[in-house]
mmCIF file of N, CA and C in Angstrom:
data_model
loop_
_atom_site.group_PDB
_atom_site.id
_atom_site.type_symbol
_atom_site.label_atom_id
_atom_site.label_comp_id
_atom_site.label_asym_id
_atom_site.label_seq_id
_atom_site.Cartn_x
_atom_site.Cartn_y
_atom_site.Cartn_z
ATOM 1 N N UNK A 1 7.376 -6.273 -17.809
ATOM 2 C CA UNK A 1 8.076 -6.782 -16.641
ATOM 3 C C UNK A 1 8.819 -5.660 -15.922
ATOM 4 N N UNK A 2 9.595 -4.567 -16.798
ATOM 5 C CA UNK A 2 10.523 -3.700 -16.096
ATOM 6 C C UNK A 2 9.179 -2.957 -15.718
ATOM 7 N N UNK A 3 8.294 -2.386 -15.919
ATOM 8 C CA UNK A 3 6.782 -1.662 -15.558
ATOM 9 C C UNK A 3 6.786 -2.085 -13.757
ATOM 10 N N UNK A 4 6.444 -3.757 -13.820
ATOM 11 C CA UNK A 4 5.785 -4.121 -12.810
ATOM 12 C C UNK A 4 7.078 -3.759 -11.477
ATOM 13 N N UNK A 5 8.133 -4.066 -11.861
ATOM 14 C CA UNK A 5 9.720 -3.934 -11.016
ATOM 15 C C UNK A 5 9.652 -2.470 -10.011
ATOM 16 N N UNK A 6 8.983 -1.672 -11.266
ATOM 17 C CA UNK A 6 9.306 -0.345 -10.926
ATOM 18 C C UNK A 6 8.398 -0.062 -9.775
ATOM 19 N N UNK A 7 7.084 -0.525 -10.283
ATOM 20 C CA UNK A 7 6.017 -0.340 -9.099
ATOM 21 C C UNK A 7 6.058 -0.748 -7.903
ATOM 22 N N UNK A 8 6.716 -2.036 -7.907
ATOM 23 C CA UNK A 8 6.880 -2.602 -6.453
ATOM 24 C C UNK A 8 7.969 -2.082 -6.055
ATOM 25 N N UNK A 9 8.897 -1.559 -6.633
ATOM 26 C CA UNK A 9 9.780 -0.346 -6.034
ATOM 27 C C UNK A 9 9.579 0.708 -5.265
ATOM 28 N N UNK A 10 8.673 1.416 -6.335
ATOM 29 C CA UNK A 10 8.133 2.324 -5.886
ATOM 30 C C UNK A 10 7.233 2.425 -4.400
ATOM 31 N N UNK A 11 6.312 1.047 -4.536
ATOM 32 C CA UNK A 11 5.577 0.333 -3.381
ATOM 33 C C UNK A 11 6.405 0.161 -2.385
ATOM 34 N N UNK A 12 7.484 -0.152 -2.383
ATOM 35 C CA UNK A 12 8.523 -0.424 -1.334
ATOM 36 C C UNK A 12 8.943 0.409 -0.695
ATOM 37 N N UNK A 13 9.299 1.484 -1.778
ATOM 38 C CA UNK A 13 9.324 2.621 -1.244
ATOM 39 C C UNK A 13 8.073 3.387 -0.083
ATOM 40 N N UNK A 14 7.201 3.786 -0.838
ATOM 41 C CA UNK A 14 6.398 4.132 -0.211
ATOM 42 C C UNK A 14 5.994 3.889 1.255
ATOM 43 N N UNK A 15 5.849 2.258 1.281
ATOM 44 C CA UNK A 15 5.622 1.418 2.316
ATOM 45 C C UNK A 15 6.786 1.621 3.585
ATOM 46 N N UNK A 16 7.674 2.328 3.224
ATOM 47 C CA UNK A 16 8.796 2.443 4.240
ATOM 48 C C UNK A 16 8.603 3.443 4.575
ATOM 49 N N UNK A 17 7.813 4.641 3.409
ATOM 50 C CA UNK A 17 7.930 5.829 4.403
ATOM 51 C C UNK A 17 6.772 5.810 5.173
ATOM 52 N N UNK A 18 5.889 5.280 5.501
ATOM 53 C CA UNK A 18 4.771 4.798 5.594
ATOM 54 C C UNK A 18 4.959 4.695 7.122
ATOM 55 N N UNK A 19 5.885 3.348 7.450
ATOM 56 C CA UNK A 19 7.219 2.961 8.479
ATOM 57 C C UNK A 19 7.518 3.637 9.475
ATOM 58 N N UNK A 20 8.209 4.575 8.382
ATOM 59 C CA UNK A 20 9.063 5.839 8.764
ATOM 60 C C UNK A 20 8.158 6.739 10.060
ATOM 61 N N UNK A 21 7.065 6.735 9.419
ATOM 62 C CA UNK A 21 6.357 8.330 9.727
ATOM 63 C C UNK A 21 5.430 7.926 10.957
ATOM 64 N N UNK A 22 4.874 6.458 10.509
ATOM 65 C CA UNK A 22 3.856 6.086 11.393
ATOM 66 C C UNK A 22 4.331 5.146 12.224
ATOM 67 N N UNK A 23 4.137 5.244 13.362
ATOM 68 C CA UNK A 23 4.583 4.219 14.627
ATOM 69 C C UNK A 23 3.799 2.994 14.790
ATOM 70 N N UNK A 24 2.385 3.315 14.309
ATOM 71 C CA UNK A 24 1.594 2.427 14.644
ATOM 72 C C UNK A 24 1.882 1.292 13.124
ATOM 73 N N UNK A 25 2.454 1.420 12.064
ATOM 74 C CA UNK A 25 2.367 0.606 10.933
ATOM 75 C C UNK A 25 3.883 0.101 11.306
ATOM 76 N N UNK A 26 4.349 -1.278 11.325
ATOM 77 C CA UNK A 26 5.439 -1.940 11.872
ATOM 78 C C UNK A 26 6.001 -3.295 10.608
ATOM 79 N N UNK A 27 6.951 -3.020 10.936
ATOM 80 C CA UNK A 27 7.942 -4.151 9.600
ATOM 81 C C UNK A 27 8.907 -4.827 11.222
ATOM 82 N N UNK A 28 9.103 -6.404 10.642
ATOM 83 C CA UNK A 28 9.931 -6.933 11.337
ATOM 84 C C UNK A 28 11.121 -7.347 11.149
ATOM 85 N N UNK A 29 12.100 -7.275 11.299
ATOM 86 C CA UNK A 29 13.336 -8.292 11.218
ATOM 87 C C UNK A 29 14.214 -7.022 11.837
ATOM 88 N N UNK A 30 15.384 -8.139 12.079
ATOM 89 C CA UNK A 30 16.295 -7.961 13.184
ATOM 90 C C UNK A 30 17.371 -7.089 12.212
ATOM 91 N N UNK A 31 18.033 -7.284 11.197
ATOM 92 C CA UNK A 31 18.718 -6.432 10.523
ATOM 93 C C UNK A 31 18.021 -5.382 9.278
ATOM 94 N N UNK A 32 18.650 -4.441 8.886
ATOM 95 C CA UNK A 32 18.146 -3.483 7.949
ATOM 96 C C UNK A 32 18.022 -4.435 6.303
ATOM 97 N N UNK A 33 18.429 -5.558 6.523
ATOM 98 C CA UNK A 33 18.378 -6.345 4.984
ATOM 99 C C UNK A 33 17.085 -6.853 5.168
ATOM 100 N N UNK A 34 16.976 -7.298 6.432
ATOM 101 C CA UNK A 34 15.370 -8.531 6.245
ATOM 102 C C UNK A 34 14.265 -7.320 6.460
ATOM 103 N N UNK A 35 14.424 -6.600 7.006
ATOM 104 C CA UNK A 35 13.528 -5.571 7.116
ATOM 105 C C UNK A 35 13.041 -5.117 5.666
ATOM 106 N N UNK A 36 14.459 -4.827 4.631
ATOM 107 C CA UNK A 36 14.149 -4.631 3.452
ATOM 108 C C UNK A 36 13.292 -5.787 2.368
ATOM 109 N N UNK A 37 13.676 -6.867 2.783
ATOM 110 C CA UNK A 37 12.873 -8.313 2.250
ATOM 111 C C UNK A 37 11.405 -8.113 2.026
ATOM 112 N N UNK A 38 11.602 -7.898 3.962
ATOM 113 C CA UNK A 38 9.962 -7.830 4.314
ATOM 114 C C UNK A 38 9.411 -6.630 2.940
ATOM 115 N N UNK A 39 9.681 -5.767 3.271
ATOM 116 C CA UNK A 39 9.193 -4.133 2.476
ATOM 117 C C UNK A 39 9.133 -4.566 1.286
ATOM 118 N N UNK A 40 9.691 -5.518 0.274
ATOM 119 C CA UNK A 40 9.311 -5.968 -1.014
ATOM 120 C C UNK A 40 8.491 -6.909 -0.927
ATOM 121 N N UNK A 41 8.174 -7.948 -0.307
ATOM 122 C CA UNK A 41 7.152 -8.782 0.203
ATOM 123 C C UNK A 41 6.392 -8.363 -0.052
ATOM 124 N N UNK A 42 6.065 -7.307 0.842
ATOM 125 C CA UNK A 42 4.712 -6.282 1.410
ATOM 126 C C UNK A 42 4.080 -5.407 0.061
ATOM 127 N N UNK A 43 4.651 -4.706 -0.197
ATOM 128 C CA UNK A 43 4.725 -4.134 -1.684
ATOM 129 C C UNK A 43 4.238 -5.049 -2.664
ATOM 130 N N UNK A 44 5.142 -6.297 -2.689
ATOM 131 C CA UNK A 44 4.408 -7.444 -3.846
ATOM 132 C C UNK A 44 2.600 -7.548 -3.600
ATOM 133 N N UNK A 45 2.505 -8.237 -1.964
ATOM 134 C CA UNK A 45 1.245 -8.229 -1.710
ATOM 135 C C UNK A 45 0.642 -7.052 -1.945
ATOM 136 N N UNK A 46 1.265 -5.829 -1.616
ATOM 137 C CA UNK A 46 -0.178 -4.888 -1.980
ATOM 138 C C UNK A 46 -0.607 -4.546 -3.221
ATOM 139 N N UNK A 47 0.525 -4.739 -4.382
ATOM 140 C CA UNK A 47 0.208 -4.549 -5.625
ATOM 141 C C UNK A 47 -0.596 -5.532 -6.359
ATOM 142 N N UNK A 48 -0.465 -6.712 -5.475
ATOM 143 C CA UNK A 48 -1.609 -7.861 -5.919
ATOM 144 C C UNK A 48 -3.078 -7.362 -5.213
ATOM 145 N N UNK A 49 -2.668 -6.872 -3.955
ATOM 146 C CA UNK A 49 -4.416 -6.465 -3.559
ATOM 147 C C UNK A 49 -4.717 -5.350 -4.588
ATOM 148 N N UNK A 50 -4.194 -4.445 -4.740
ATOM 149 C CA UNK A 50 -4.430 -3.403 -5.684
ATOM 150 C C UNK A 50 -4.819 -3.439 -6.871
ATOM 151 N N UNK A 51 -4.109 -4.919 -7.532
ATOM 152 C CA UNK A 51 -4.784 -5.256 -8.962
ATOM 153 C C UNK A 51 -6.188 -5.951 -9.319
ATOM 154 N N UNK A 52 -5.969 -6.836 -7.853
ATOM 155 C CA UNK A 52 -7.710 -7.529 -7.960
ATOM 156 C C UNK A 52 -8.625 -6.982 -6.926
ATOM 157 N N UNK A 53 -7.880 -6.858 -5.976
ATOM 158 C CA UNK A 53 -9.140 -6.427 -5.112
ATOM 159 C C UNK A 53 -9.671 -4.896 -5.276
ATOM 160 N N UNK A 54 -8.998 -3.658 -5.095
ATOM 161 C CA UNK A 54 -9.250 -2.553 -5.798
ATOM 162 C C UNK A 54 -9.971 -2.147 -6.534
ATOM 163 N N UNK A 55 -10.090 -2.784 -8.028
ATOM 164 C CA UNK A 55 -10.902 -2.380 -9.163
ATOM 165 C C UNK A 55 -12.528 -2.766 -8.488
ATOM 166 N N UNK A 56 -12.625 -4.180 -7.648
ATOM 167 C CA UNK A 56 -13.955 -4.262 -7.563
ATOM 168 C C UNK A 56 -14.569 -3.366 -6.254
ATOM 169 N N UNK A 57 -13.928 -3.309 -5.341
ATOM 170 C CA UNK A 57 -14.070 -2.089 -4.687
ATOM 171 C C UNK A 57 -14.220 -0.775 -4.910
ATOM 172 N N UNK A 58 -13.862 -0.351 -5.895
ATOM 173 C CA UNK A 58 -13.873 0.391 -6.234
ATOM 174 C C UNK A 58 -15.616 1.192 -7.025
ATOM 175 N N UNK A 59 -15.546 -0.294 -8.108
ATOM 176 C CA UNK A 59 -16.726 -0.319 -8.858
ATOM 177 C C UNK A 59 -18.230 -0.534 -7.760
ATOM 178 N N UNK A 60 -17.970 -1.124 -7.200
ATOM 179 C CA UNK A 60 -18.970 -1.221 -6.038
ATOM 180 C C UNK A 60 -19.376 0.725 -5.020
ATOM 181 N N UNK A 61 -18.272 0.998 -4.699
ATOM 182 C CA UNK A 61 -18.279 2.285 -3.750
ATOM 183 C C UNK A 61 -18.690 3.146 -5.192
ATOM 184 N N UNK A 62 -18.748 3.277 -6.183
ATOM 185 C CA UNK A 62 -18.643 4.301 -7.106
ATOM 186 C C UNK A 62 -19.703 5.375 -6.598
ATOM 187 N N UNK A 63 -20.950 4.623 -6.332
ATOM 188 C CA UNK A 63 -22.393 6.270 -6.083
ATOM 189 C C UNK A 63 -21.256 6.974 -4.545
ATOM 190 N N UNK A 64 -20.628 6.239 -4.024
ATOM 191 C CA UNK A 64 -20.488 6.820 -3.055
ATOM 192 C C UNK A 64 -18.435 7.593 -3.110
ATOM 193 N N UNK A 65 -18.452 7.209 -3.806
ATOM 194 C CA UNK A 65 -17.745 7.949 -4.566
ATOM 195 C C UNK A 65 -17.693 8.992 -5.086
ATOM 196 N N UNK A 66 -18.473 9.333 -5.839
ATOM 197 C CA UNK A 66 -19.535 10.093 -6.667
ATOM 198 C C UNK A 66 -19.816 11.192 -5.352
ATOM 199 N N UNK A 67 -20.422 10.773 -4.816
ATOM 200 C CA UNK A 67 -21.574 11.837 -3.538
ATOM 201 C C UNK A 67 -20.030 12.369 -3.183
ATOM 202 N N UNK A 68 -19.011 11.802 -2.585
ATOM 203 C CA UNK A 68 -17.980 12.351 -1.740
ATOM 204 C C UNK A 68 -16.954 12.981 -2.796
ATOM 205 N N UNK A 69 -16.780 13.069 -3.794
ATOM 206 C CA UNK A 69 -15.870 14.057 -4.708
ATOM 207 C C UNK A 69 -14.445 12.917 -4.816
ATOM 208 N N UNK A 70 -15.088 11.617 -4.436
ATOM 209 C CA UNK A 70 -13.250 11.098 -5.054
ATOM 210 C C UNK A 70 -13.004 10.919 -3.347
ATOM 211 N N UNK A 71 -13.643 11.609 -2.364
ATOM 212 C CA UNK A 71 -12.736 11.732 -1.090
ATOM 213 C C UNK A 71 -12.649 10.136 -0.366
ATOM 214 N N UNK A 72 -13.845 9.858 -0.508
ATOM 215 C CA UNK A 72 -13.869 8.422 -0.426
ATOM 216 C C UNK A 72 -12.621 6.720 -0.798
ATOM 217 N N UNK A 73 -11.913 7.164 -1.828
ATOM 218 C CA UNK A 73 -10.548 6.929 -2.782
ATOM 219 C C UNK A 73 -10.268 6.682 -1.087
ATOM 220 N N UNK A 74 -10.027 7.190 -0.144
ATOM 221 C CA UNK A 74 -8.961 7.243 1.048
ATOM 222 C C UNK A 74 -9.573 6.244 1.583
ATOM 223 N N UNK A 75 -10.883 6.174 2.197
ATOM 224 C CA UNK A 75 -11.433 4.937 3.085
ATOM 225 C C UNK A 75 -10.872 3.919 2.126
ATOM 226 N N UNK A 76 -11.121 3.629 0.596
ATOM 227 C CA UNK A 76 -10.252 2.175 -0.460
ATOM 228 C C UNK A 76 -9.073 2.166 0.109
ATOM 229 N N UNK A 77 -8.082 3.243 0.079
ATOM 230 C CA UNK A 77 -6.773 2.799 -0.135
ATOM 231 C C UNK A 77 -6.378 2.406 1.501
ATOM 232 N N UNK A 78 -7.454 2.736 2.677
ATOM 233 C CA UNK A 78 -6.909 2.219 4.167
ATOM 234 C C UNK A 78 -7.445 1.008 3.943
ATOM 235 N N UNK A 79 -8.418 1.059 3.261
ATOM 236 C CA UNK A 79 -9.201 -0.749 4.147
ATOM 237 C C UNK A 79 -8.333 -1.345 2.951
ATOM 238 N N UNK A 80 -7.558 -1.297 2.044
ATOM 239 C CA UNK A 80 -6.489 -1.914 0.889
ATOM 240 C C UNK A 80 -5.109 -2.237 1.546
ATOM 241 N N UNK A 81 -4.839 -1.223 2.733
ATOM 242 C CA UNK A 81 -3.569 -1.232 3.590
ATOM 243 C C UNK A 81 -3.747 -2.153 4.474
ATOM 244 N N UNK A 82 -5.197 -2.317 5.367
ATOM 245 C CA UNK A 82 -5.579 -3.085 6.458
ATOM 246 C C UNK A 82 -5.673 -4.557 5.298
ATOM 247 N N UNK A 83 -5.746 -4.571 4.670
ATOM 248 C CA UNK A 83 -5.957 -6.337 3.501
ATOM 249 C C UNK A 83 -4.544 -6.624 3.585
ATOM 250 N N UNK A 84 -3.803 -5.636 3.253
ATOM 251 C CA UNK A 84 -2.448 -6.516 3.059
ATOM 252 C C UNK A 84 -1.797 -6.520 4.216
ATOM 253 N N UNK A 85 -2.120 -5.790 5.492
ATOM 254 C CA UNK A 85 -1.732 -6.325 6.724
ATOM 255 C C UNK A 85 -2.572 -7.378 6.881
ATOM 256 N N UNK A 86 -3.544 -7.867 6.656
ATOM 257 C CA UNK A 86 -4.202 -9.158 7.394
ATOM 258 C C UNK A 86 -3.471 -10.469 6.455
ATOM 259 N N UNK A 87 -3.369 -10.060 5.192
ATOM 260 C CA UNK A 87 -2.850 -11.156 4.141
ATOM 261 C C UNK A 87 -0.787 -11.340 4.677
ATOM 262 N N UNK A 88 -0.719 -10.677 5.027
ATOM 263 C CA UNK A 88 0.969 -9.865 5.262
ATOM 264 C C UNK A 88 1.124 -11.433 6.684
ATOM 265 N N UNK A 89 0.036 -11.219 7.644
ATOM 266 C CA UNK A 89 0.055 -11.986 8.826
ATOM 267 C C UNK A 89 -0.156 -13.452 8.628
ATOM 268 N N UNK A 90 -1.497 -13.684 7.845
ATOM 269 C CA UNK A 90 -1.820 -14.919 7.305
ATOM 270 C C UNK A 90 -0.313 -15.966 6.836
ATOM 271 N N UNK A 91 0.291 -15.312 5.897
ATOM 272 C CA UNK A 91 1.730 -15.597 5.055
ATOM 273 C C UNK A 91 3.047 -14.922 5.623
ATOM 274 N N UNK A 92 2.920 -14.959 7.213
ATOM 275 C CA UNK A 92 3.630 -15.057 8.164
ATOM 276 C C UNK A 92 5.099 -14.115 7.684
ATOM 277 N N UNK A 93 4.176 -13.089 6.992
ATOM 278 C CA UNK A 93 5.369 -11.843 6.733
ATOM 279 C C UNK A 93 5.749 -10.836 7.925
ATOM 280 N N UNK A 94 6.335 -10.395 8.372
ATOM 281 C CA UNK A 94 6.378 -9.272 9.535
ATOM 282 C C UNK A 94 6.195 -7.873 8.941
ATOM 283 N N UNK A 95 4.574 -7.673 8.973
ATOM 284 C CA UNK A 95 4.227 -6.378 8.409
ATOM 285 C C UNK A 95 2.501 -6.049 9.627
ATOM 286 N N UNK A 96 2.488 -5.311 9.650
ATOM 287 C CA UNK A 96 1.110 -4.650 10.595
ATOM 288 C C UNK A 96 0.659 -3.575 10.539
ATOM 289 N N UNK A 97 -0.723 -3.266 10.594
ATOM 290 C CA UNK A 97 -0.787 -2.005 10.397
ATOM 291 C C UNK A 97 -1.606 -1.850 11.602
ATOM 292 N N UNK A 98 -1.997 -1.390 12.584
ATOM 293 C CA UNK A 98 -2.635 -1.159 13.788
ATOM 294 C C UNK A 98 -3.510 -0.441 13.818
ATOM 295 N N UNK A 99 -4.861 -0.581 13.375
ATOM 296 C CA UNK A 99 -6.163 0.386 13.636
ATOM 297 C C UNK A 99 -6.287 0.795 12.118
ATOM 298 N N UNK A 100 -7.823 1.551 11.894
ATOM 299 C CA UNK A 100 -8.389 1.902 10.691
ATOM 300 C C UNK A 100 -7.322 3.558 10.645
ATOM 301 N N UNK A 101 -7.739 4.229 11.800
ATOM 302 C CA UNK A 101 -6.664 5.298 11.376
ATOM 303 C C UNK A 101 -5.471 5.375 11.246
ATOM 304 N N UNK A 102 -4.414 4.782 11.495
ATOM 305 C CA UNK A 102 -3.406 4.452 11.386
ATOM 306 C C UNK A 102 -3.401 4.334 9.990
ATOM 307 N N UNK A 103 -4.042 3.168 9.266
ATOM 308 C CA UNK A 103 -4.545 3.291 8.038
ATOM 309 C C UNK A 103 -4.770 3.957 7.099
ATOM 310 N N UNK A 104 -5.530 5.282 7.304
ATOM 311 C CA UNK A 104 -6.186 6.169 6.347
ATOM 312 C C UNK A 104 -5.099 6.909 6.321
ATOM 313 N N UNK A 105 -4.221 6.968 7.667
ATOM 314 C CA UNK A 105 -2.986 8.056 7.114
ATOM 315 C C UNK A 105 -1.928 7.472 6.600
ATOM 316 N N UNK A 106 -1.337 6.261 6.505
ATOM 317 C CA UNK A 106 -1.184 5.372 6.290
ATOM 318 C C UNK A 106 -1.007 5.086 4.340
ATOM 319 N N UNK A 107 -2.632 4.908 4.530
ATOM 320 C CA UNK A 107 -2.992 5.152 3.015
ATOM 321 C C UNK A 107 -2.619 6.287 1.656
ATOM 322 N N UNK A 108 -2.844 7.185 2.318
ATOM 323 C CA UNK A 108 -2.699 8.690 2.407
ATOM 324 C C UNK A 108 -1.018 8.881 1.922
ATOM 325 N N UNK A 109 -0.267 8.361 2.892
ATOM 326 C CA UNK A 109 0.813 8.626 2.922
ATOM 327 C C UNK A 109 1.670 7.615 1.354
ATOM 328 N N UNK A 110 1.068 6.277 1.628
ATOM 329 C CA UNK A 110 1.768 5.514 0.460
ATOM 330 C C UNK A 110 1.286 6.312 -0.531
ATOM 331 N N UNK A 111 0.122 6.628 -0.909
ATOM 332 C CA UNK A 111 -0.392 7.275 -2.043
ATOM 333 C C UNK A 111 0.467 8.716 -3.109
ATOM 334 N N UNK A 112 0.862 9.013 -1.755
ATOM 335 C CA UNK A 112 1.068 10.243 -2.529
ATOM 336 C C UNK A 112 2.894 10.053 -2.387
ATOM 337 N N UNK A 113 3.359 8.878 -1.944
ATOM 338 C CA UNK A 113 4.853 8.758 -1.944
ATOM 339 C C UNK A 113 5.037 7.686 -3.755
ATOM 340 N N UNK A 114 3.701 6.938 -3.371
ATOM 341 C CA UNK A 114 4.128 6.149 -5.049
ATOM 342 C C UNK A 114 3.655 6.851 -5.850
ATOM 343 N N UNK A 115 2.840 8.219 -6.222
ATOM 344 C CA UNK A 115 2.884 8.962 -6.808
ATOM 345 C C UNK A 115 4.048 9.750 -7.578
ATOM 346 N N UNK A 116 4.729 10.210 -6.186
ATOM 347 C CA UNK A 116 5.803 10.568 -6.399
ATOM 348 C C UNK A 116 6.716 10.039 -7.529
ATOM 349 N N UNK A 117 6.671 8.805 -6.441
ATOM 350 C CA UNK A 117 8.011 7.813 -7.299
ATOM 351 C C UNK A 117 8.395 7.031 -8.857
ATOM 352 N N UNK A 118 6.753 7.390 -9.103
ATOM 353 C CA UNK A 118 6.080 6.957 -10.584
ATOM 354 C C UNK A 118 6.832 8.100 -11.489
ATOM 355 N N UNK A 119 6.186 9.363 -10.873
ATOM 356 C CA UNK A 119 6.443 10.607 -11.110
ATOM 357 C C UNK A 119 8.051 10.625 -11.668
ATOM 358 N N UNK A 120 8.884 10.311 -10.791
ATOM 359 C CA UNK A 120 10.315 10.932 -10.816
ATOM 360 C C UNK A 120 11.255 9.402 -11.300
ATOM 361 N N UNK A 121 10.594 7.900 -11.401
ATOM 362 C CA UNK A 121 11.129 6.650 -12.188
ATOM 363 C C UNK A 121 10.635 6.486 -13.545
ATOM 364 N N UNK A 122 11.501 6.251 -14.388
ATOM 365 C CA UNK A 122 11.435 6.319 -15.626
ATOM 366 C C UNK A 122 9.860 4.790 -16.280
ATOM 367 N N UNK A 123 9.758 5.106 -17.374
ATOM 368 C CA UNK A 123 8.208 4.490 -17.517
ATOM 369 C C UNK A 123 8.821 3.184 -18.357
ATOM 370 N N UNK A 124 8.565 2.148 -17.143
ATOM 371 C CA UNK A 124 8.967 0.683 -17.814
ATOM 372 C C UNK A 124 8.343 0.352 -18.968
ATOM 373 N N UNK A 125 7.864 0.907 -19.829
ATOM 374 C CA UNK A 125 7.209 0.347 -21.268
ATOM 375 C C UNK A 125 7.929 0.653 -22.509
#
């Protein structure tokens, strides 16, 4: 349980700098608290796309995976960003991500911020 806390932390994190950096990826609410709501919301959803949808995506792209050195990993983790903006809208969260590129940097960017944050938060197990 403290494992999963950390990740969507971390996700939260990420997802803000994400925010931060990119104009085109947008969080809604009127004060800095609901804004923060939203950003754990968002995080929850993506760590759920990440747990089911991911692995089979993944297993599917593998030859092409394979051919591209791993580089491919980036097209998963945008069209994984563009899922939880479409799921984010569906469940009337205020989260968006605007376009495939927006996305890939997007992607790019959470990636290597929850890296980080894994990196430098202690290991919930």
């Amino acid at each position: 349980m403290k494992s999963f806390l950390l990740k969507t932390i971390a996700n939260a994190v990420a997802l803000a700098v994400a925010v931060w950096l990119l104009a085109d990826i947008t969080v809604s609410g009127d004060t800095s608290g609901e804004r923060t709501i939203t950003l754990v919301l968002v995080a929850l959803i993506f760590g759920v796309v990440n747990v089911v949808v991911k692995p089979v995506a993944k297993v599917l792209s593998f030859p092409v995976l394979v051919l591209t050195l791993g580089l491919f990993a980036l097209v998963i983790n945008a069209l994984m960003l563009l899922l939880t903006s479409w799921l984010a809208d569906k469940l009337d969260v205020g989260f968006h991500v605007e376009g495939f590129g927006t996305a890939l940097l997007g992607g790019l960017i959470v990636s290597i911020v929850s890296w980080g944050m894994e990196m430098v938060l202690p290991d919930g197990k």
